[in-house]
Structures are given as C-alpha cells and as structure tokens.
XYZ file of C-alpha atoms in Angstrom:
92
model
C 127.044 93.022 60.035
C 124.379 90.709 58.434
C 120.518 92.229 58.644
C 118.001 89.498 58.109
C 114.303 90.737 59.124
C 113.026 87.400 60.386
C 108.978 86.999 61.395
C 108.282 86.894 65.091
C 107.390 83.556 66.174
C 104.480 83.423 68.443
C 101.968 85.533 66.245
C 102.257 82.382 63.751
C 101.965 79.809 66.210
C 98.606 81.866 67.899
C 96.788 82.725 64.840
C 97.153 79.094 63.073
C 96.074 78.239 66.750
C 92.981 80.189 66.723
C 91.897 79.307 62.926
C 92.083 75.767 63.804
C 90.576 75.718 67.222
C 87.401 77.535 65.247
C 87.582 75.488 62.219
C 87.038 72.352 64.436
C 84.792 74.019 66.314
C 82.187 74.379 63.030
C 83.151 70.986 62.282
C 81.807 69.643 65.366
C 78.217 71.756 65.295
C 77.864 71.249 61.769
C 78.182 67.766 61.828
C 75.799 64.743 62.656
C 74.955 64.228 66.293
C 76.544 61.713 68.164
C 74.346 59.361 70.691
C 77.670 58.722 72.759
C 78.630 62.312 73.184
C 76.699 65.904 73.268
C 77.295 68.363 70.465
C 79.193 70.816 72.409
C 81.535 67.882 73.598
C 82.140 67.031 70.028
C 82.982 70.376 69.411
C 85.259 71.170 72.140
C 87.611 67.889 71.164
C 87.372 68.853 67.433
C 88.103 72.434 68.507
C 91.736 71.168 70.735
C 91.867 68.683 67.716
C 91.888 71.669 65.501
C 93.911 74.017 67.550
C 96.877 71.709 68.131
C 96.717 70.827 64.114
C 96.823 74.733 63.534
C 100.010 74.938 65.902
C 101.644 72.668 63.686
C 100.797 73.697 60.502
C 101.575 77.700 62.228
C 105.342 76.018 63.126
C 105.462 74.800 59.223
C 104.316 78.001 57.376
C 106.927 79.909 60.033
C 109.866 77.930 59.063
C 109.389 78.340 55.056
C 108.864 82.134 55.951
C 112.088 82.300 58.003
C 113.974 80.405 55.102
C 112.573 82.629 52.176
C 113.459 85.678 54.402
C 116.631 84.382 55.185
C 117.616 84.290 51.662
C 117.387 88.447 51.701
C 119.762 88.809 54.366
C 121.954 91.810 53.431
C 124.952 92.858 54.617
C 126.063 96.861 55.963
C 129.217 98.013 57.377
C 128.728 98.982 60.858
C 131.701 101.703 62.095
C 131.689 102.527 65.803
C 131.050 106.108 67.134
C 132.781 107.837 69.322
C 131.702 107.287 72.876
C 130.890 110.087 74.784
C 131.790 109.825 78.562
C 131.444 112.996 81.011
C 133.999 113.328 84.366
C 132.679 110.090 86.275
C 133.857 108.530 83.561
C 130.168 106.744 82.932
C 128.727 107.008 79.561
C 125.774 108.695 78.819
C-alpha cells in the first residue's frame, strides 16, 4: 500500500483567489482616476481581474506541491484483520 499525503485542493485555489481579488482591489483605489469609469468600477474589474489570476497561479503552486509531495510517497504493508461477525452474520 503506497501513502502519499497530497494537499487538499480547494484551500489553494480559494486563498490565491482571495489574495488576488484584494491585490486588484488596491490596485484599482490606488491608482489614477479614470474619466470613463468610477473608482469603485475600476476596482471591482481589477479585483475579478485579480481573483481569476490568483486561481491560476493557486492551480500552479498546487501542482508543484502535489509533485514534490509525491516524491515522499512511502510504502507499508497492510495485513487484513480478522473480521468480526456476530449470529446475523453482519459485521460490526
């Protein structure tokens, strides 16, 4: 039986998420006004800008983390126990 202790998925994906979603949020009140567009509008599509950037960059840093992981896979015997069954014949 091989164990390999992989990172769970999602927690990657939502934080990179969340870090990019508030970096472009700065961007967009920290930078120059726009005439054609109102701050907070600038800052909500730099913000989705940001987030789906973050998503991807979460999906990159997960993969090299699954493949160094993967390289500490170890291996264990596993050796059945006996089952214990009572008179119906279920186990439990």
């Amino acid at each position: 039986m091989q164990i390999h202790s992989a990172p769970k998925f999602w927690p990657f994906i939502l934080t990179f998420a969340v870090i990019g979603a508030l970096t472009g949020l700065v961007i967009g009140l920290l930078g120059e006004p726009s005439q054609d567009y109102t701050r907070s509008t600038a800052s909500g599509f730099f913000a989705i800008f940001g987030a789906g950037l973050g998503v991807g960059i979460g999906a990159l840093v997960y993969v090299i983390v699954d493949r160094v992981t993967a390289r500490k896979t170890t291996q264990h015997l596993a050796v059945p126990l006996a089952e214990d069954t009572d008179s119906s014949g279920l186990q439990g």
